[in-house]
Coordinates of C-alpha atoms and ligand atoms in Angstrom, one line a residue:
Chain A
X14 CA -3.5 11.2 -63.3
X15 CA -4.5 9.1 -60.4
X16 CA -2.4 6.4 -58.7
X17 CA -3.7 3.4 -60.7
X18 CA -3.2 5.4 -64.0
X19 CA 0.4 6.3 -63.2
X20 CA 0.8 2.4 -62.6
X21 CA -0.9 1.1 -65.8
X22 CA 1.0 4.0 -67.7
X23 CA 4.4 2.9 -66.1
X24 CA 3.5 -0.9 -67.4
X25 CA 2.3 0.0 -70.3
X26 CA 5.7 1.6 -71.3
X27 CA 8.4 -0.9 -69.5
X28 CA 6.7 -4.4 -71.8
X29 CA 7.5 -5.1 -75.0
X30 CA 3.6 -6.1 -76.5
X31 CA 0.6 -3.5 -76.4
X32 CA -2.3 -4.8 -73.6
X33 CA -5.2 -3.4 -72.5
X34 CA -4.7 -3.3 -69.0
X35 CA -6.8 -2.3 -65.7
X36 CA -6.4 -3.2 -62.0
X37 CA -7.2 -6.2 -62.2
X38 CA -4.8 -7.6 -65.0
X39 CA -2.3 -11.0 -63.8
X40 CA 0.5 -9.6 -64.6
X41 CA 2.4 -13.3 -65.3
X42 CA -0.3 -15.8 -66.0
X43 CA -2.2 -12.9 -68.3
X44 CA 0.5 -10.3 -68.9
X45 CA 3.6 -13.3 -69.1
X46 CA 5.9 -11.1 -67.3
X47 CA 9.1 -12.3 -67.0
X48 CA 11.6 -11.2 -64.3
X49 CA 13.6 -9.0 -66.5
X50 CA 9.9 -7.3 -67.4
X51 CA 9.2 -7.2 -63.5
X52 CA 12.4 -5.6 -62.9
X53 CA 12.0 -2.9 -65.9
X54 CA 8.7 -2.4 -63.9
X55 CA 10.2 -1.9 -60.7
X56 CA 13.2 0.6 -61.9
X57 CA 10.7 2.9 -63.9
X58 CA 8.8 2.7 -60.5
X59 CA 11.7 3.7 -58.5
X60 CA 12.4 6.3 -61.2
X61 CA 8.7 7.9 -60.8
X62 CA 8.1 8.1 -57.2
X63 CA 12.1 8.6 -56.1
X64 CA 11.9 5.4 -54.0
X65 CA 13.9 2.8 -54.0
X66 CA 11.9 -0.7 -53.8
X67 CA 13.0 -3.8 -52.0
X68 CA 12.8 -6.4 -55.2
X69 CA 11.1 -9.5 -53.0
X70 CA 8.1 -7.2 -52.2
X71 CA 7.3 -7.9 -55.6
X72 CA 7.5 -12.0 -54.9
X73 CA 3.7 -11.5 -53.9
X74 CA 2.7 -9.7 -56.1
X75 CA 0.0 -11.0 -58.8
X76 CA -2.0 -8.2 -60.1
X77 CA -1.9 -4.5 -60.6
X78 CA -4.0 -3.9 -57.8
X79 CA -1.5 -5.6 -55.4
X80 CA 1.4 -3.0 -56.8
X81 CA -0.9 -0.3 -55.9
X82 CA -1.5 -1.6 -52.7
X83 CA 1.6 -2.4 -51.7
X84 CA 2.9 1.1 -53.3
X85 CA 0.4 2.9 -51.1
X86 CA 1.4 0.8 -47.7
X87 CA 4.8 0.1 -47.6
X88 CA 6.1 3.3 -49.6
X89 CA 3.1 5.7 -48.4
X90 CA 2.9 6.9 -52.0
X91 CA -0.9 8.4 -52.0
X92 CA -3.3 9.3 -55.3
X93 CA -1.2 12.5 -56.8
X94 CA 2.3 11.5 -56.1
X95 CA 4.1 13.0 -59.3
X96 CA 7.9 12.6 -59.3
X97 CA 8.5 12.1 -56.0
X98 CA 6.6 14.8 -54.7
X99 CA 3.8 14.0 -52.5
X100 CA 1.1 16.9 -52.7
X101 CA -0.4 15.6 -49.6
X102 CA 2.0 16.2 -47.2
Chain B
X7 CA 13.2 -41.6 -46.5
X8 CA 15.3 -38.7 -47.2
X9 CA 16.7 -39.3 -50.4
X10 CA 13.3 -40.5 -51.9
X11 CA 12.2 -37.1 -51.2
X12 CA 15.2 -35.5 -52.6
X13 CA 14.9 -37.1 -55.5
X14 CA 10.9 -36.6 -55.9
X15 CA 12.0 -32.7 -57.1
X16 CA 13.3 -33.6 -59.9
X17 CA 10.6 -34.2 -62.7
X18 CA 10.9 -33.2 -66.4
X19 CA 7.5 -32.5 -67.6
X20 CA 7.4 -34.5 -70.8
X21 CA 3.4 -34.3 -71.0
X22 CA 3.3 -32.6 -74.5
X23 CA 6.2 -34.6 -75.8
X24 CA 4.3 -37.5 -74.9
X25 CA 0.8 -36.5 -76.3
X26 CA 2.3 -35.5 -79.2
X27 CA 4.2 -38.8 -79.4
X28 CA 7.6 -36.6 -80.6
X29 CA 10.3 -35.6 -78.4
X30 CA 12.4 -32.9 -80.1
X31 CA 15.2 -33.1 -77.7
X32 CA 18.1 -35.1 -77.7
X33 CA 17.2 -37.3 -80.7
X34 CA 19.9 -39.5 -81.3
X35 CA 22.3 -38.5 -84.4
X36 CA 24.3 -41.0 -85.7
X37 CA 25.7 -38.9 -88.2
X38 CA 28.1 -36.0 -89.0
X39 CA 26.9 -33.0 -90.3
X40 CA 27.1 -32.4 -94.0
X41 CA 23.5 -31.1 -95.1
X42 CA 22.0 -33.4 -93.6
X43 CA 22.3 -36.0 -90.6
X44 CA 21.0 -39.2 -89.9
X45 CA 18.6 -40.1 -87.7
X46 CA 16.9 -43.8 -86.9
X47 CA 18.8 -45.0 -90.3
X48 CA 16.9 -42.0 -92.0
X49 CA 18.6 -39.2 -93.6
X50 CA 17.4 -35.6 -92.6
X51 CA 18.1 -32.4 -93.7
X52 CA 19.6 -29.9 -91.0
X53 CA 18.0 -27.2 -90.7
X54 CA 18.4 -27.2 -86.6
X55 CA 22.2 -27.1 -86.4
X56 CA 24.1 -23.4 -86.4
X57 CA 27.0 -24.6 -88.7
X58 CA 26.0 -21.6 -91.1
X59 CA 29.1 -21.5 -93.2
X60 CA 29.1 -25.7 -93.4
X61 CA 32.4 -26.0 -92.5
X62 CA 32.3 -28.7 -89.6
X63 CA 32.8 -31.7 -92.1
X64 CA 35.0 -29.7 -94.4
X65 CA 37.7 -31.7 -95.2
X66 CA 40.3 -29.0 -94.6
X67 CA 39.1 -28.3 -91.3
X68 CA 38.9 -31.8 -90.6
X69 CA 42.8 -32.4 -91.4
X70 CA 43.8 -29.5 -89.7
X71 CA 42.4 -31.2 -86.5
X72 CA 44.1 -34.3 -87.4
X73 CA 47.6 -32.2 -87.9
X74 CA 47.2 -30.7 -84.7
X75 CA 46.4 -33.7 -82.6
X76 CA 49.6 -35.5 -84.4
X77 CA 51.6 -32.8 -83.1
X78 CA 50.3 -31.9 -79.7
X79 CA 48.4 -35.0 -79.0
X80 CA 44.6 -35.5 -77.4
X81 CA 44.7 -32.5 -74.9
X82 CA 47.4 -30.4 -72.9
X83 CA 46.0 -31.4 -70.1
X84 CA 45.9 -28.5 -68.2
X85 CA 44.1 -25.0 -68.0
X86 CA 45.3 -22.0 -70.0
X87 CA 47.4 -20.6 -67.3
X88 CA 49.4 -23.6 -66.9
X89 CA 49.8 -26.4 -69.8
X90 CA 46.9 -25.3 -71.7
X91 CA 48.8 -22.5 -73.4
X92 CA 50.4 -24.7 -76.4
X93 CA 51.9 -22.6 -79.2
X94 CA 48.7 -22.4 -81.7
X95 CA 46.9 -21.5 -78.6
X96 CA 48.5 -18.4 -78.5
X97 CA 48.9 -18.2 -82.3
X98 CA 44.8 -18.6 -81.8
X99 CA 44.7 -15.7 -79.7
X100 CA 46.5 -13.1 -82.3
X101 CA 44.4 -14.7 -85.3
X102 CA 41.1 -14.1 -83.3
X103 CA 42.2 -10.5 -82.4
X104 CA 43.3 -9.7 -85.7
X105 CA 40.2 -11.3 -87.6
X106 CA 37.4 -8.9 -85.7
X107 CA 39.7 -6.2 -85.4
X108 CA 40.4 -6.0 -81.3
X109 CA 43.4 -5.0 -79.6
X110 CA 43.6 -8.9 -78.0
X111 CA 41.8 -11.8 -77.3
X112 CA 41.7 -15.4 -74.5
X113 CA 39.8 -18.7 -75.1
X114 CA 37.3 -20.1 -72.8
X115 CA 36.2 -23.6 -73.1
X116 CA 32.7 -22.4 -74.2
X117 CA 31.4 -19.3 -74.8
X118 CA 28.7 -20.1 -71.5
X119 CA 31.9 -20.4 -69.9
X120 CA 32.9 -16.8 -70.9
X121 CA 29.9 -15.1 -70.4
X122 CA 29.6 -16.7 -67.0
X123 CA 32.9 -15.7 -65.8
X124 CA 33.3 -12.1 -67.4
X125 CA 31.0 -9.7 -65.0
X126 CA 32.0 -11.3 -61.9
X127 CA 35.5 -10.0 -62.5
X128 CA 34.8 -6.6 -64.6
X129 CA 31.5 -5.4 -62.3
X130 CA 30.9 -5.2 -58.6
X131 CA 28.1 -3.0 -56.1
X132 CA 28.9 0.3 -56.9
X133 CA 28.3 -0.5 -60.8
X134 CA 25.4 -0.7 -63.4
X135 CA 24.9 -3.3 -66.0
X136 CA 22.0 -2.0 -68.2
X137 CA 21.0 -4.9 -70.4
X138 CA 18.5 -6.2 -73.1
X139 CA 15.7 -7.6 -72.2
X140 CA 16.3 -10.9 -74.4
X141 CA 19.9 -11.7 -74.1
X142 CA 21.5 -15.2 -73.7
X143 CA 20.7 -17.2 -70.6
X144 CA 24.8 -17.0 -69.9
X145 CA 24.8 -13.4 -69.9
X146 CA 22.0 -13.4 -67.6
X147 CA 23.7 -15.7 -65.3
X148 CA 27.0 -13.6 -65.7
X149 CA 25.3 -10.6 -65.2
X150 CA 23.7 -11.6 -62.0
X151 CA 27.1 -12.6 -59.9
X152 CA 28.2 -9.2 -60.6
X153 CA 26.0 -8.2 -57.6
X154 CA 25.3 -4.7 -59.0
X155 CA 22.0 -3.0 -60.2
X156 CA 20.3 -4.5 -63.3
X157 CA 18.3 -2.3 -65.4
X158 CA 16.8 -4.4 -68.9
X159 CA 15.9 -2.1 -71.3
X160 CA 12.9 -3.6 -73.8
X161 CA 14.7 -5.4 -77.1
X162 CA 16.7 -3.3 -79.4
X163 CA 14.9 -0.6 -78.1
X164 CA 17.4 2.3 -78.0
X165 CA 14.9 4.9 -77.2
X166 CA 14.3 3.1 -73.5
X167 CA 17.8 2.5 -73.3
X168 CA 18.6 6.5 -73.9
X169 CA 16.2 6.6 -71.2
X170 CA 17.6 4.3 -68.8
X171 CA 21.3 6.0 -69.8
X172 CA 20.1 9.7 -68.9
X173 CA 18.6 8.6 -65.2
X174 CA 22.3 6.7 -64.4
X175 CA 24.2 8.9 -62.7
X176 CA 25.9 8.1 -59.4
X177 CA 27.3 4.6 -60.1
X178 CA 31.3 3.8 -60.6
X179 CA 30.8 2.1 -63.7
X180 CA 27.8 1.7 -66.2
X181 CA 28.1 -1.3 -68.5
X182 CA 25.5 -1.7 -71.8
X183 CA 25.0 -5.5 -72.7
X184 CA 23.6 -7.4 -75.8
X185 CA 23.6 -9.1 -78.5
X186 CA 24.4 -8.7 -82.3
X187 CA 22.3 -11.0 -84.0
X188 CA 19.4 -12.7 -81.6
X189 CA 19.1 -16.1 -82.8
X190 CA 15.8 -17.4 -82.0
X191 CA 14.2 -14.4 -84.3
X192 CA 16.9 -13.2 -86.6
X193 CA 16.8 -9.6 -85.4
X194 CA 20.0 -7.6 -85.5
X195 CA 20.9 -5.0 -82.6
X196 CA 21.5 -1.5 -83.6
X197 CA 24.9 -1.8 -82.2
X198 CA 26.3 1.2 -83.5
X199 CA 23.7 3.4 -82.4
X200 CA 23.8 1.8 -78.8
X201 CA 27.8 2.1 -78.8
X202 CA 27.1 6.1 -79.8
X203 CA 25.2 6.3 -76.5
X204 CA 27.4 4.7 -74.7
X205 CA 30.1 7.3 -75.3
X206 CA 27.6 10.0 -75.2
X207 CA 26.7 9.0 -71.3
X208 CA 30.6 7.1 -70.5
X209 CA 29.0 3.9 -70.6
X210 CA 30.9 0.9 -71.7
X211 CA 29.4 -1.5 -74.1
X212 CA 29.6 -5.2 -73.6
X213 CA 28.1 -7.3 -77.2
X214 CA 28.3 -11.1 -77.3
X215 CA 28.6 -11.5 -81.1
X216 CA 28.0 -15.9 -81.4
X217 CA 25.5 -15.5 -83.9
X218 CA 27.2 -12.8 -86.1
X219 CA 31.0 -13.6 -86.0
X220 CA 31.6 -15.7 -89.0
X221 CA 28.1 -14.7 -90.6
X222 CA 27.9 -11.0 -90.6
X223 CA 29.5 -8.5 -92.1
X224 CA 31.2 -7.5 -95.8
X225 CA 33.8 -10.2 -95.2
X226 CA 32.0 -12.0 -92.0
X227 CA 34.3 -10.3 -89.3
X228 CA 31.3 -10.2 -87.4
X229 CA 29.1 -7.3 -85.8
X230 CA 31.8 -4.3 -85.7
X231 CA 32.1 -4.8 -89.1
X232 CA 28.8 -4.9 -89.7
X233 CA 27.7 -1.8 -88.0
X234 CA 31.2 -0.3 -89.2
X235 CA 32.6 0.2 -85.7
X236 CA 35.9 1.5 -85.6
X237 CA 38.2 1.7 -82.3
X238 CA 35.5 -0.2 -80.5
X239 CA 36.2 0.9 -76.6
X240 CA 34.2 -2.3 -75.0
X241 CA 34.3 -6.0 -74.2
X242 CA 33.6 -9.1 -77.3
X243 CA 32.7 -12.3 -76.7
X244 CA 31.6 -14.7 -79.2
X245 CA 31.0 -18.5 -79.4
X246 CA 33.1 -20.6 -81.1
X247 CA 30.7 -23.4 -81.9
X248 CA 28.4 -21.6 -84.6
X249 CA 30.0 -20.3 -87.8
X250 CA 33.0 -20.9 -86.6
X251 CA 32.2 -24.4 -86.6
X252 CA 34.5 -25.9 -83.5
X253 CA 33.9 -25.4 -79.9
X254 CA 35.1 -22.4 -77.4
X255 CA 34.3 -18.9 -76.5
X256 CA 36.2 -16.1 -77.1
X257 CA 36.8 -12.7 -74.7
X258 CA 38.3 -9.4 -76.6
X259 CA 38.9 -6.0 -76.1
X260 CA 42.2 -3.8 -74.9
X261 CA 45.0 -5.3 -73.8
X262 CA 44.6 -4.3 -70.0
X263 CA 41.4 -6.1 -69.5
X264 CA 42.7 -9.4 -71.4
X265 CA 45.5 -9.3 -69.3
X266 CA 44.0 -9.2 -66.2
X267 CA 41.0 -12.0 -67.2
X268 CA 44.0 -14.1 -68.1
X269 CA 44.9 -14.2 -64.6
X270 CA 42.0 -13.7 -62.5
X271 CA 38.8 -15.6 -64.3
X272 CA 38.0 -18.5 -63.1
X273 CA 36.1 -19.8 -65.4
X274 CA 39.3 -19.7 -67.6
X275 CA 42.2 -20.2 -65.3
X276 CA 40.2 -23.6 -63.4
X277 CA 39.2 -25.4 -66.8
X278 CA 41.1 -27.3 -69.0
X279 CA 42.4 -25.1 -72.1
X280 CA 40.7 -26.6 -75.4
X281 CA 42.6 -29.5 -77.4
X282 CA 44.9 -29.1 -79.8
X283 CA 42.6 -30.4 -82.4
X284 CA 40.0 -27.8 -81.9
X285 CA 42.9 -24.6 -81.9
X286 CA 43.9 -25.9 -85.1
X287 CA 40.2 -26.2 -86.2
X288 CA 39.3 -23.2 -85.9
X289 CA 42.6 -21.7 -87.0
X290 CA 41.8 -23.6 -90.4
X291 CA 37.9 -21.8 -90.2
X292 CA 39.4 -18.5 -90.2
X293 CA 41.7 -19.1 -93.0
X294 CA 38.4 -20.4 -95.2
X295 CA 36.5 -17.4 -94.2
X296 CA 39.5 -15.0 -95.1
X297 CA 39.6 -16.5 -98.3
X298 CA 36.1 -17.3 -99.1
X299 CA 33.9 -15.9 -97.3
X300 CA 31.6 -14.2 -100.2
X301 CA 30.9 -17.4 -102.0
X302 CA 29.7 -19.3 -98.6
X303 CA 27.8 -16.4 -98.0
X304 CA 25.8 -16.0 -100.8
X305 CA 24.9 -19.4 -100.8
X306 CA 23.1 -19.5 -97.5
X307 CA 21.6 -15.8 -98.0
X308 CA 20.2 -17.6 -101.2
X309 CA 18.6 -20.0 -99.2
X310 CA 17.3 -17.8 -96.6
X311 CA 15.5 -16.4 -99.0
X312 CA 14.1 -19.7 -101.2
X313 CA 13.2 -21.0 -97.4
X314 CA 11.5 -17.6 -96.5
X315 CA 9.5 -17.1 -99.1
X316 CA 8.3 -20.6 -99.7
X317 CA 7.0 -20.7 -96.3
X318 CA 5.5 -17.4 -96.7
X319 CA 3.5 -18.2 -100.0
X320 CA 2.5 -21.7 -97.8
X321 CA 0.8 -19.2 -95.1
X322 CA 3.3 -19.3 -92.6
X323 CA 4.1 -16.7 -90.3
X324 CA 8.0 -15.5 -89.9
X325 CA 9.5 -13.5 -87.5
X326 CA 11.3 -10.2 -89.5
X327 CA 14.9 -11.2 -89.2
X328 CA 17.8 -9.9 -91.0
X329 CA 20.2 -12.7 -90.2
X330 CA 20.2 -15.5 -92.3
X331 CA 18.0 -17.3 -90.4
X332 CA 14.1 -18.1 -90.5
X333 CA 12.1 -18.2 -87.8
X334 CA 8.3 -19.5 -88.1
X335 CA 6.1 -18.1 -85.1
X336 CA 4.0 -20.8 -83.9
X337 CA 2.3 -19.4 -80.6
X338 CA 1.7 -22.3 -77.9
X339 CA 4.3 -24.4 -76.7
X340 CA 2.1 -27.2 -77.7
X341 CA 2.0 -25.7 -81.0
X342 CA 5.7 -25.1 -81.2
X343 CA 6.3 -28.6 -81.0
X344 CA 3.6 -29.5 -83.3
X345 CA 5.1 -27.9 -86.1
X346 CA 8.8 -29.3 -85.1
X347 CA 7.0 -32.6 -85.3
X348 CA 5.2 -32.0 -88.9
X349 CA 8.6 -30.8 -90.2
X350 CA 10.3 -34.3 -88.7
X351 CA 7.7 -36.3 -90.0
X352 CA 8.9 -34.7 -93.7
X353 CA 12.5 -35.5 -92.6
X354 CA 13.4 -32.0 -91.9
X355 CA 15.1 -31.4 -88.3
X356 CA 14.8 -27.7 -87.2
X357 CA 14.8 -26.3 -83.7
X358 CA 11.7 -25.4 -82.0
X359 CA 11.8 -22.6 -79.1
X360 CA 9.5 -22.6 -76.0
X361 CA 9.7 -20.6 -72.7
X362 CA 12.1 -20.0 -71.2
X363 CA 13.5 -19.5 -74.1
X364 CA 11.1 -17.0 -75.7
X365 CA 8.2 -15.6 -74.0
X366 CA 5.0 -17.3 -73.2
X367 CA 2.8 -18.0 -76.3
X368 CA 5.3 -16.7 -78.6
X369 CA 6.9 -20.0 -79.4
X370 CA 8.9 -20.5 -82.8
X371 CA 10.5 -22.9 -85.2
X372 CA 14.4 -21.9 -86.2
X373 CA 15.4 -23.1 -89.4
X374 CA 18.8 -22.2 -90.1
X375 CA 20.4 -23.4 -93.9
X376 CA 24.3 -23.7 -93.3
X377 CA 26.1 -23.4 -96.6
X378 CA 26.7 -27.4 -96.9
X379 CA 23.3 -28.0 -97.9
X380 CA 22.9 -29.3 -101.6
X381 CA 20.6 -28.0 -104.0
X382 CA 18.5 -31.3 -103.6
X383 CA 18.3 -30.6 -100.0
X384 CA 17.0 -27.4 -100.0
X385 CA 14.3 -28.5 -102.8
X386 CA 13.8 -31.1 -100.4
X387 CA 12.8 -29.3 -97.4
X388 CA 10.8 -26.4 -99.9
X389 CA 8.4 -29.7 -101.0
X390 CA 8.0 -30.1 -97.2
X391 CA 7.1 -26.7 -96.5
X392 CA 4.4 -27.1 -99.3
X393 CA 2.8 -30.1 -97.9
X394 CA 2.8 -29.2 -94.4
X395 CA 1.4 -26.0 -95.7
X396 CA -0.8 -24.5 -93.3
X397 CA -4.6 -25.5 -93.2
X398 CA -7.9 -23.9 -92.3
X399 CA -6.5 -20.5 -92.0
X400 CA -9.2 -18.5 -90.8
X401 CA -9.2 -14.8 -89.3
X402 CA -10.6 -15.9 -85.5
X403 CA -9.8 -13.5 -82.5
X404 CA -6.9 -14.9 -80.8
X405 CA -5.9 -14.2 -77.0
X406 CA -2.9 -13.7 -75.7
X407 CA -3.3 -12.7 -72.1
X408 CA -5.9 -10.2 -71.9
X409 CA -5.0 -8.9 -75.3
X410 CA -7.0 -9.7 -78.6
X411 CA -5.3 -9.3 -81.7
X412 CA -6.7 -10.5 -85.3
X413 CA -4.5 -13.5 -85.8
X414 CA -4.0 -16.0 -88.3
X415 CA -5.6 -18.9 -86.5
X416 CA -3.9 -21.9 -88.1
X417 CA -3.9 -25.6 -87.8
X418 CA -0.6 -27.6 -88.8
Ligands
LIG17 C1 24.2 -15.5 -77.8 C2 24.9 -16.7 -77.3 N1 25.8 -16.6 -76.4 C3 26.5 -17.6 -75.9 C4 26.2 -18.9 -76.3 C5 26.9 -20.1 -75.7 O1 27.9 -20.4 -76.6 P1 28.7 -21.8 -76.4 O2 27.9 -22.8 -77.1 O3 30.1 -21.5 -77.0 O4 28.9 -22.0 -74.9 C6 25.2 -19.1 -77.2 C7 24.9 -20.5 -77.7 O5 23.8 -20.9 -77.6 C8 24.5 -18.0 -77.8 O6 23.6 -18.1 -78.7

């Protein structure tokens, strides 16, 4: 499973309707998060990768994409991080 | 200047009220409660307010008020700590304990109060309050001064919250919060399965029972009885205003943690205790449902189920709730308040719920039938259902977000 996968997979678990969902999905004006749902997102994140995530990074974010993103700048997670375990380094 | 601009933040967005031309909030009632209420000289039939058992205009509920207030007077005039803590307050207290079947019990002024107060005092930094996803705005805001990690766990979803349980390790204290019965959709928590995991991962459990103290269980003693909880190990709370038909909150649990809320909470110890009248109200409440509860309750599950499956045979689609309470979804805020309005305009008040309340497009109508509705009423508001009956259904693909479901279009 690639990056964006493991993302959309993580979502896909941690809302409480069934979405189709890609990169480019709004996560509030098309998903209707709510800050509870953002912050089930965020735990199961933490969870995943081992990280721990500073809650207003996700102020900006508006789509998937920007998750990704931000996962692969600020927390240097890369494609085929699985648990914590980065297999590039 | 200043003030103009201060003052320019606040603006209630009445847009849909006012193409709609109805206003479901704060409609004037110049009534009591007794089945119905009375609105612009016109007699409606409540199915808005959450007096399920019917017994705010019962007349011995009414002259226990009056008894109380001869005795005591308007108010103590002082918080629980100091004046506040008249005789039947205390007397209160033991009843409360006694009826759902804690160890001991305090009044708040509200049960907002309660929840508000609780966490601050109970949870700090090194804790963890793992909570579901749809619980009450005052446990949200009580959870939140607690300053410790949050994790919501998706509704009545004991599978994520096993989940959530297994990865908390490390943390001083982890606390499980919810609900028993979730008002806007009826549902029931599976309270004794959550409680099970709580002592499986030495977790404590925290349920605000408002909507199921008075209404649930063999004899109506709530959600422990319900679920058939013995020695529950966590924290109550419940509101005083629904079934129980008064005004309060109530906080129970082991002695030790009583105690100490009793002289450290500040939303208890800084607010003024409530009256006399209400204590004696609600003493009078708890007698009725000690005595009676089995007749009320039949009644209202009887017209649960008249008002459910009317509406269903009229094309109306209800939420799956277990509490006696139907809840019609509705989709769009705008057509939320539509529906509200078609039931007003049939002299029917019910409560319609719109973010934040609910999430986004999954708006609903509440209709709650409290046990002092008559016969006629409920015929009444079944006629209603008929003609409002929904119109043009047709299967059309319906959108919500990016997901398409087959839905019953419908037009009110
Ligand atoms: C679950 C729940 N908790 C708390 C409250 C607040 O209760 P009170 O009206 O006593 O402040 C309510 C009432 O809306 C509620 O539904």
């Amino acid at each position: 499973m690639n990056l964006e996968e493991q993302i959309i997979s993580i979502i896909k678990d941690n809302i409480e309707e069934k979405y189709d969902i890609t990169a480019d999905t709004d996560l509030r004006n098309e998903l209707g998060l709510d800050s509870f749902d953002t912050m089930m997102i965020i735990n199961a994140i933490e969870d995943e990768f081992d990280i721990t995530i500073d809650e207003s990074d996700f102020d900006n974010i508006k789509i998937v994409l920007d998750i990704i993103q931000l996962l692969q700048g600020k927390y240097i997670i890369v494609t085929g991080v699985k648990n914590g375990i980065n297999e590039f380094l | 200047m200043e003030s103009t601009n201060f003052y320019k933040r606040f603006v209630v967005d009445k847009s849909i009220a006012e193409k709609l031309n109805f206003n479901p909030y704060y409609c004037r009632i110049t009534s009591g409660i007794d089945g119905t209420v009375e609105i612009n000289g016109k007699e409606f039939v409540d199915l808005a307010s959450n007096n399920y058992l019917g017994l705010a205009g019962d007349e011995r509920v009414k002259n226990a008020m009056i008894e109380a207030v001869k005795k005591y007077g308007a108010s103590m005039c002082g918080t629980p700590i100091a004046t506040g803590y008249v005789e039947i307050f205390k007397n209160l207290e033991d009843k409360l304990s006694e009826f759902v079947g804690l160890e001991s019990t305090t009044i708040f002024p509200s049960c907002y109060q309660a929840n508000c107060g609780l966490f601050l005092k109970i949870a700090g930094k090194e804790d963890l309050i793992i909570v579901d996803h749809y619980v009450h705005a005052s446990l949200i805001e009580g959870i939140k001064t607690a300053g410790c990690k949050i994790k919501p766990f998706l509704h009545n979803n004991v599978n994520h919250l096993k989940k959530l349980l297994e990865k908390s390790t490390g943390y001083r204290q982890v606390f499980v919060v919810t609900e028993s019965v979730f008002s806007t959709e009826g549902s029931i928590a599976p309270f004794d399965v959550i409680v099970e995991l709580c002592t499986r991962y030495d977790a404590l459990p925290i349920i605000d029972d408002s909507h199921g103290i008075g209404v649930i269980g063999k004899t109506g003693r709530g959600i422990l009885e319900e679920k058939g909880i013995k020695d529950f190990q966590g924290i109550y709370t419940a509101s005083l205003g629904k079934a129980i038909a008064n005004t309060g909150g109530m906080i129970s649990g082991k002695k030790e943690i009583i105690e100490y809320l009793r002289y450290s909470c500040s939303s208890l110890i800084y607010s003024t205790a409530l009256p006399p009248a209400i204590l004696g109200g609600i003493e009078k409440v708890i007698e009725i449902i000690e005595s009676e509860f089995d007749s009320i309750s039949r009644k209202i599950w009887r017209y649960k189920t008249l008002i459910s499956e009317r509406l269903k045979d009229c094309g109306f689609q209800l939420e799956n709730g277990q509490a006696p309470i139907t809840s019609i979804f509705c989709g769009s805020f705008e057509d939320t308040i539509k529906m509200a309005k078609r039931l007003y305009e049939h002299n029917i008040l019910s409560t319609p719920f719109v973010p934040p309340s609910v999430p986004p497009n999954k708006g609903r109508v509440r209709l709650i039938a409290g046990a002092d509705l008559k016969e006629k009423d409920i015929e009444k508001a079944l006629e209603a259902f008929a003609a409002i009956k929904v119109r043009n259904i047709n299967h059309r693909t319906f959108k919500v977000g990016n997901y398409y479901s087959q839905y019953q279009q419908s037009e009110y």
